[in-house]
PDB file of C-alpha atoms in Angstrom:
ATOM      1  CA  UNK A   1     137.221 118.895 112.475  1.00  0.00           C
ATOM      2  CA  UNK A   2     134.633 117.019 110.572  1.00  0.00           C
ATOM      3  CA  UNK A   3     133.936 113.792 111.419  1.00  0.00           C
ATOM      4  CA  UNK A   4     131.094 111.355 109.621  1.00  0.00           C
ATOM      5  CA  UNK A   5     129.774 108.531 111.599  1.00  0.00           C
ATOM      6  CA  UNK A   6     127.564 105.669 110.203  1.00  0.00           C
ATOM      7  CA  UNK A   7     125.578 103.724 111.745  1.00  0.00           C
ATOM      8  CA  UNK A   8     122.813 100.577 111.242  1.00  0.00           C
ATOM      9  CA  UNK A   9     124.759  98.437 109.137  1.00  0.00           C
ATOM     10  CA  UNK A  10     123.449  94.866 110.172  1.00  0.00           C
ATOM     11  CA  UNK A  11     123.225  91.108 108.963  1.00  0.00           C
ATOM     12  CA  UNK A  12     120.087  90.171 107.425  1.00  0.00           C
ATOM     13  CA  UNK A  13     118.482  87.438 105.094  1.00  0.00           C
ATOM     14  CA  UNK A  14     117.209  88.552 101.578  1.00  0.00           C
ATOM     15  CA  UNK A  15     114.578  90.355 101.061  1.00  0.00           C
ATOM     16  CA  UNK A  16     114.568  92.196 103.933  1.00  0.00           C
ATOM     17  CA  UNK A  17     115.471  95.429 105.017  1.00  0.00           C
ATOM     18  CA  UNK A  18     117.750  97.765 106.787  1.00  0.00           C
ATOM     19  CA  UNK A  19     118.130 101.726 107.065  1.00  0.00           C
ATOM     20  CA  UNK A  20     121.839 103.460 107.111  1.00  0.00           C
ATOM     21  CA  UNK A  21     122.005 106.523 109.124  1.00  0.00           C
ATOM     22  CA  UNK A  22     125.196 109.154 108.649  1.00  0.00           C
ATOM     23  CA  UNK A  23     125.586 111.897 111.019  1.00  0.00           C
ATOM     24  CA  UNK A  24     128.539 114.891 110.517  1.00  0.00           C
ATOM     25  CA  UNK A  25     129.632 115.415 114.128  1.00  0.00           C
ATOM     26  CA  UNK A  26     132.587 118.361 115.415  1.00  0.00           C
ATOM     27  CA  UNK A  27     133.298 121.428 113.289  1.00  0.00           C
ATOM     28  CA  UNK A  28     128.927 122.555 111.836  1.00  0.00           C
ATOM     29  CA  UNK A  29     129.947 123.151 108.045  1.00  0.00           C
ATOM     30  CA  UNK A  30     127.121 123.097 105.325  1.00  0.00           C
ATOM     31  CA  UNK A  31     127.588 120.263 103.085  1.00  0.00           C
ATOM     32  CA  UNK A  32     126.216 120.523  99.161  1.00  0.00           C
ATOM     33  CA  UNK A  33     126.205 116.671  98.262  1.00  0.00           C
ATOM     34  CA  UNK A  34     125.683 113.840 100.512  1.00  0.00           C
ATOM     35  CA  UNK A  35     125.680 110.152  99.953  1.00  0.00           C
ATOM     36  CA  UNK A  36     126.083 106.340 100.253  1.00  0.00           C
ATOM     37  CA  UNK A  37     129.323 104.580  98.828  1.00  0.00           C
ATOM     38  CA  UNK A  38     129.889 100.659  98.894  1.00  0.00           C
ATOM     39  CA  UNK A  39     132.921  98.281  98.731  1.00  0.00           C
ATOM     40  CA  UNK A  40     132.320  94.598  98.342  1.00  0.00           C
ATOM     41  CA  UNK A  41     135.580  92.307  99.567  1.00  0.00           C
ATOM     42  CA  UNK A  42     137.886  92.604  96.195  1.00  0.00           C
ATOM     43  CA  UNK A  43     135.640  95.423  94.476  1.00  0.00           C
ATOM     44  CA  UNK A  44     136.532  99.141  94.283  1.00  0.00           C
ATOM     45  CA  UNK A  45     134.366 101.474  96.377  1.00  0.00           C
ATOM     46  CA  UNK A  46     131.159 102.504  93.879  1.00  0.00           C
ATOM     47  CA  UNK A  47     128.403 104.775  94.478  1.00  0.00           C
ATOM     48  CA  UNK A  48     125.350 103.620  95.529  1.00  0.00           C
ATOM     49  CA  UNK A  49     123.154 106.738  95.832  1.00  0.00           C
ATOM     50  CA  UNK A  50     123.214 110.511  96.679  1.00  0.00           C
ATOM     51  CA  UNK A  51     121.211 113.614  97.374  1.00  0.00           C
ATOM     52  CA  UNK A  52     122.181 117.373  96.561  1.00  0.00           C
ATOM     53  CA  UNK A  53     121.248 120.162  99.262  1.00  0.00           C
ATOM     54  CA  UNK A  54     117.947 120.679  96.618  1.00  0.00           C
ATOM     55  CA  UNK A  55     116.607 117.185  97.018  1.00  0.00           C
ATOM     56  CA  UNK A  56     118.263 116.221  93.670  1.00  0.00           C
ATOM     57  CA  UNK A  57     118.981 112.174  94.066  1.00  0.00           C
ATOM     58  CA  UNK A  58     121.278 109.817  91.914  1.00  0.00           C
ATOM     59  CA  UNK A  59     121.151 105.940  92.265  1.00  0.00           C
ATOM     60  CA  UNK A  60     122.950 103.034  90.761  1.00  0.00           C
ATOM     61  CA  UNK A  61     121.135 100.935  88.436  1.00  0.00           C
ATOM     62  CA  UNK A  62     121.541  98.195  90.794  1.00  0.00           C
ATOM     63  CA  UNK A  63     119.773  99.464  93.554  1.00  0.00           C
ATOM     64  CA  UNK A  64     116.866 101.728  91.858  1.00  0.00           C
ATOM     65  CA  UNK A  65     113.574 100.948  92.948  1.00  0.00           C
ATOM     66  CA  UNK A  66     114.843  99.279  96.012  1.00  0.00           C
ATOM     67  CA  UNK A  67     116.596 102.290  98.121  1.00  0.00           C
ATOM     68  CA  UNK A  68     115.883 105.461  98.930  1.00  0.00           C
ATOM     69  CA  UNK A  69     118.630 108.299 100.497  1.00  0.00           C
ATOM     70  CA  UNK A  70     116.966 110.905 102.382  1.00  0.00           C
ATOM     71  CA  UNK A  71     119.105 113.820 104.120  1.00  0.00           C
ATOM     72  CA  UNK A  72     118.385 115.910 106.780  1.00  0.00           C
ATOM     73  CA  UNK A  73     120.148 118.995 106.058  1.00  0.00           C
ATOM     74  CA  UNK A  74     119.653 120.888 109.362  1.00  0.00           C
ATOM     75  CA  UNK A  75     120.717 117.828 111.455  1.00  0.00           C
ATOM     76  CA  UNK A  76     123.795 117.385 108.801  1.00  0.00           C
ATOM     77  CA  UNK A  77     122.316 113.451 108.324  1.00  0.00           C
ATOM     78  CA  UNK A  78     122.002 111.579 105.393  1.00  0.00           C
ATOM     79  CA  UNK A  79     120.212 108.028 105.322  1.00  0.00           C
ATOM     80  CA  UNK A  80     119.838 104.804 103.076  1.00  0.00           C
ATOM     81  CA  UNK A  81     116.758 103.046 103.286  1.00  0.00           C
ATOM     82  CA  UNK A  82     117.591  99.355 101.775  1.00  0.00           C
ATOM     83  CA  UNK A  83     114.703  97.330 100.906  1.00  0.00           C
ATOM     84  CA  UNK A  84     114.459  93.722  98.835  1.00  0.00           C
ATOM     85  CA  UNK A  85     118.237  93.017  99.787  1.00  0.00           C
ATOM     86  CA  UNK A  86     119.992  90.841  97.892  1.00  0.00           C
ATOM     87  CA  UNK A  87     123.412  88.778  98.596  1.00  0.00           C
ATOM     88  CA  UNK A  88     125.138  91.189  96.108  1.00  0.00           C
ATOM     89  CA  UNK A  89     124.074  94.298  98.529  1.00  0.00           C
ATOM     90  CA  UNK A  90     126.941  92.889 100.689  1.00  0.00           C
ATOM     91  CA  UNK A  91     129.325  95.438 101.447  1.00  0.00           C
ATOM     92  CA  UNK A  92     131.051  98.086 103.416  1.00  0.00           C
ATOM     93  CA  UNK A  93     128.911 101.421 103.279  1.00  0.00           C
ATOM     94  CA  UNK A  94     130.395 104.808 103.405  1.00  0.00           C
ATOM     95  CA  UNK A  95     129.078 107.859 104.099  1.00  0.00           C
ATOM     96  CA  UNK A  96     130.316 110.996 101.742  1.00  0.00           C
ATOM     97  CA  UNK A  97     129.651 114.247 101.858  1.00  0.00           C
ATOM     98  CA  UNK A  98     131.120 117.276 100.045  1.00  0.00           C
ATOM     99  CA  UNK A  99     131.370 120.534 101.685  1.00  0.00           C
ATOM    100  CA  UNK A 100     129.443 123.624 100.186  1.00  0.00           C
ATOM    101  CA  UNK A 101     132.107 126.154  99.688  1.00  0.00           C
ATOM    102  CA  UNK A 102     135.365 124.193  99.899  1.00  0.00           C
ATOM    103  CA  UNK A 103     134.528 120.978  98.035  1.00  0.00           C
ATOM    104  CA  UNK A 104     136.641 119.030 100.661  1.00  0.00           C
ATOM    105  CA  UNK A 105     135.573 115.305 100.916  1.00  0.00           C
ATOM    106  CA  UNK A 106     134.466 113.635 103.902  1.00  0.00           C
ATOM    107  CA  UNK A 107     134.248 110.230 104.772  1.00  0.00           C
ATOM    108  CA  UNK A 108     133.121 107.532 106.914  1.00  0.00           C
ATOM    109  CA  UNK A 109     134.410 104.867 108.367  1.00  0.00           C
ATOM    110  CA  UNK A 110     131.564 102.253 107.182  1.00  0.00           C
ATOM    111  CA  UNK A 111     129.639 100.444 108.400  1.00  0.00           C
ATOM    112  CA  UNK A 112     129.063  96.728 107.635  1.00  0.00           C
ATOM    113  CA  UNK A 113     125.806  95.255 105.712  1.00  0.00           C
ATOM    114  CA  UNK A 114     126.037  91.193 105.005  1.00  0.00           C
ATOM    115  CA  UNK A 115     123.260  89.511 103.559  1.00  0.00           C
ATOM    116  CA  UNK A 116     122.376  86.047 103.020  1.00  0.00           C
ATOM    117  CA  UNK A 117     120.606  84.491 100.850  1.00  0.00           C
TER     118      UNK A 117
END
């Protein structure tokens, strides 16, 4: 059993900062794609940024330039850095990842970032 566990979601003021951390706890499967998913109160869930087992990223427009995902492929973590928040960063993050051989989907639970401007 895989399980995904976020954690550093936080309330902060624009502009500043805070860094998402994802760890895949129980069953040690290698994953191919990581990432960072978002859901805003009465939005659908939309990618925000991920990062292949090669290093290969992928960002929203709305957050290029101002985050950066990073994984850690032998500790199974995945992280957002979040810098220059804005009030529209406010959302639910999820942590994804895709397993290497069966494609299965895993997710987090989220964990909450509100900022205020």
């Amino acid at each position: 059993q895989v399980q995904l566990v976020e954690s550093g979601g936080d309330s902060v003021q624009a502009g500043g900062s805070l860094r998402l951390s994802c760890k895949a706890t129980g069953s040690i499967i290698s994953f191919d794609s990581m990432g960072w998913y978002r859901q805003a109160p009465g939005k659908q869930r939309e990618l925000v940024a991920t990062i292949t087992r090669g290093s290969n990223t992928n960002y929203a427009d709305s957050v290029k330039g101002r985050f950066a995902i990073s994984r850690d492929s032998a500790q199974n973590m995945v992280y957002l850095q979040m810098n220059s928040l804005k009030a529209e960063d406010t959302a639910v993050y999820f942590c994804n990842a895709v397993a290497a051989f069966t494609r299965r989907d895993y997710w987090g639970r989220g964990t909450q970032v509100t900022v205020s401007s």
